[in-house]
Short mmCIF file of C-alpha atoms in Angstrom, two decimals:
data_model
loop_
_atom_site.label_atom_id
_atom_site.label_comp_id
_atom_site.label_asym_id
_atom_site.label_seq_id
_atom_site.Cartn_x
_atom_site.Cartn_y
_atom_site.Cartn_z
CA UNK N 423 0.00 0.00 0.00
CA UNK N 424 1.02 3.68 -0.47
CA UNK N 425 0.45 6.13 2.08
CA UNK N 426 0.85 9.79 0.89
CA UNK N 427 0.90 12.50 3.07
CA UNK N 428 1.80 15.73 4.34
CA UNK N 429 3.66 15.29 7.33
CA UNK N 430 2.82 18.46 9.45
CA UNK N 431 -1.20 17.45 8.59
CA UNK N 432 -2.88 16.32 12.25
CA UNK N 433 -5.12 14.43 10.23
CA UNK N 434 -2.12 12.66 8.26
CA UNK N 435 -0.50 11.80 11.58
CA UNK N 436 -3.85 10.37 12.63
CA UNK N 437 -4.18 8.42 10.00
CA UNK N 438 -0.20 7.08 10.03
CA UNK N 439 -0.54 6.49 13.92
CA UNK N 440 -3.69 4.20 12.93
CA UNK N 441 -2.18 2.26 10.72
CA UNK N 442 0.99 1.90 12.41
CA UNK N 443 -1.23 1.06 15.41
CA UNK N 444 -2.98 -1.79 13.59
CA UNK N 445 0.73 -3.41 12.13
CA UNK N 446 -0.72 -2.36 8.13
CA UNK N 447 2.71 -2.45 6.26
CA UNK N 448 2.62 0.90 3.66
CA UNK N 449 5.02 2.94 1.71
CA UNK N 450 4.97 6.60 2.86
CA UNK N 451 5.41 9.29 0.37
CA UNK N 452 5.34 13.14 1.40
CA UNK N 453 3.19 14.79 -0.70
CA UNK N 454 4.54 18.46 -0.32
CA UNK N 455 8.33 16.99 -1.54
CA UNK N 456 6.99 14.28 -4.28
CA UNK N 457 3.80 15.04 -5.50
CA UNK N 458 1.01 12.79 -7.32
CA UNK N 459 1.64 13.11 -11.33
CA UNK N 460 -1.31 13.70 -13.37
CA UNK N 461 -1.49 9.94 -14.35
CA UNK N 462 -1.50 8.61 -10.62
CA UNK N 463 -4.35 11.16 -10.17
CA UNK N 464 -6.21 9.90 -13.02
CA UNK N 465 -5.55 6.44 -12.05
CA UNK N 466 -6.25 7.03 -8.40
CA UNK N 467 -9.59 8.93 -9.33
CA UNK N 468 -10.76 6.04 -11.71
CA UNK N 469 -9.96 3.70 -9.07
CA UNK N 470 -11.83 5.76 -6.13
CA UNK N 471 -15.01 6.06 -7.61
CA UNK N 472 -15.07 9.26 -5.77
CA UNK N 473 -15.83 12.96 -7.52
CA UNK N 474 -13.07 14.50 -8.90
CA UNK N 475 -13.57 17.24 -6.39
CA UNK N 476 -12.92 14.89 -3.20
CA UNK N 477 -9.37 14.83 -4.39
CA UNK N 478 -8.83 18.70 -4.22
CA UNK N 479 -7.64 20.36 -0.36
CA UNK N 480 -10.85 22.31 0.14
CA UNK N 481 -9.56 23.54 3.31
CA UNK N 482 -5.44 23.89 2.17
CA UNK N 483 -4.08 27.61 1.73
CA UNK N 484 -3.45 27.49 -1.84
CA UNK N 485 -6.73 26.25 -2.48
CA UNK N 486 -8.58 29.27 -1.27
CA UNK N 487 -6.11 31.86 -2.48
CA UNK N 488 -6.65 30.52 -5.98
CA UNK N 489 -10.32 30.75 -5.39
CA UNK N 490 -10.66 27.34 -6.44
CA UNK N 491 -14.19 27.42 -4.87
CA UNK N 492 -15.42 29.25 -8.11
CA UNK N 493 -13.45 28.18 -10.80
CA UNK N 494 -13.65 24.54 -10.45
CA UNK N 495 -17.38 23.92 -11.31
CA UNK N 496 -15.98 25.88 -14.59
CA UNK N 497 -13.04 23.89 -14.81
CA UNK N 498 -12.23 20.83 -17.48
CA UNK N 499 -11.29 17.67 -15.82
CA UNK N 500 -8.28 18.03 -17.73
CA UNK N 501 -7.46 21.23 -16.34
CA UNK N 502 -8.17 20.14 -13.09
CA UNK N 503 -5.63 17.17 -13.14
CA UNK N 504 -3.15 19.40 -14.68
CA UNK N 505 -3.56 21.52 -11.00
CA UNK N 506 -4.07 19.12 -9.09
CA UNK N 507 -0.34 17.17 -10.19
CA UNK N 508 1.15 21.12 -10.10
CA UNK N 509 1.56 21.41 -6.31
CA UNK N 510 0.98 18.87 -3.97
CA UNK N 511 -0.69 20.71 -1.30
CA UNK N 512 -3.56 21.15 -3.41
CA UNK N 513 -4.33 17.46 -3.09
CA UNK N 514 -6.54 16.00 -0.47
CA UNK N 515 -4.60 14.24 2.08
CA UNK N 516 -3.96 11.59 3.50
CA UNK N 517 -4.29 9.38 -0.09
CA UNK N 518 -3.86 5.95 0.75
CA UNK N 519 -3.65 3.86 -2.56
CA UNK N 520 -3.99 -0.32 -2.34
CA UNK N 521 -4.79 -2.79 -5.32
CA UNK N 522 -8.46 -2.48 -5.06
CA UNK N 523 -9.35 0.90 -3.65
CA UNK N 524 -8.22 4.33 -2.89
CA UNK N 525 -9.29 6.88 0.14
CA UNK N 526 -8.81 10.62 0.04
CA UNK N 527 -8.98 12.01 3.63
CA UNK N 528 -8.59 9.59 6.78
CA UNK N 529 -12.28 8.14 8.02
CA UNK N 530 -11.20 5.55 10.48
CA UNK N 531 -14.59 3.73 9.88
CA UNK N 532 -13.81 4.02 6.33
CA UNK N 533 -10.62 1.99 6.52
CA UNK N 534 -11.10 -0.01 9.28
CA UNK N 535 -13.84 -1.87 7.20
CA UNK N 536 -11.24 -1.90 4.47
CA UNK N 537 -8.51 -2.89 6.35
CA UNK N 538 -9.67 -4.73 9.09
CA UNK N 539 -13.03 -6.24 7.86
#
């Protein structure tokens, strides 16, 4: 499994100190100093069956100066993977990526049933 994070991100810590907690084996990538290329993103996305939007930082800094909360409904998809695989911090975090499934954000629930179940 990949685990992709931001370090400094109390959520991200959360999530690592859950699955370290639990003995789940991952590969940890920092997303601020390698960031997700466009075709992870589009493979991740296709994978997640999630909106394309769940994979954006709604609450991250560059988000909101870039007034992403307007353009995006405007916004290609193409344009939005281009971001999105521009700056890391843009991306929702944590991302954790396994054969069959990929989560944006940490909901223990989530990936306990994953995981666990």
């Amino acid at each position: 499994m990949l685990f992709i994070c931001y370090p400094k991100c109390t959520t991200c810590q959360k999530a690592k100190a859950w699955l370290d907690a639990q003995g789940i084996p991952y590969d940890f990538r920092d997303i601020k100093l390698d960031n997700p290329s466009e075709e992870e993103l589009r493979k991740w996305y296709a994978a997640s069956g999630l909106p394309l939007k769940k994979f954006f930082n709604t609450s991250g800094l560059q988000y909101k100066a870039l007034n992403l909360k307007d353009k995006l409904p405007t916004m290609g998809e193409d344009e939005q993977f281009a971001l999105l695989a521009s700056d890391g911090m843009l991306v929702k975090r944590p991302i954790l990526v396994g054969d069959d499934f990929v989560f944006t954000g940490f909901k223990q629930a989530d990936w306990e049933a994953k995981l666990n179940g």
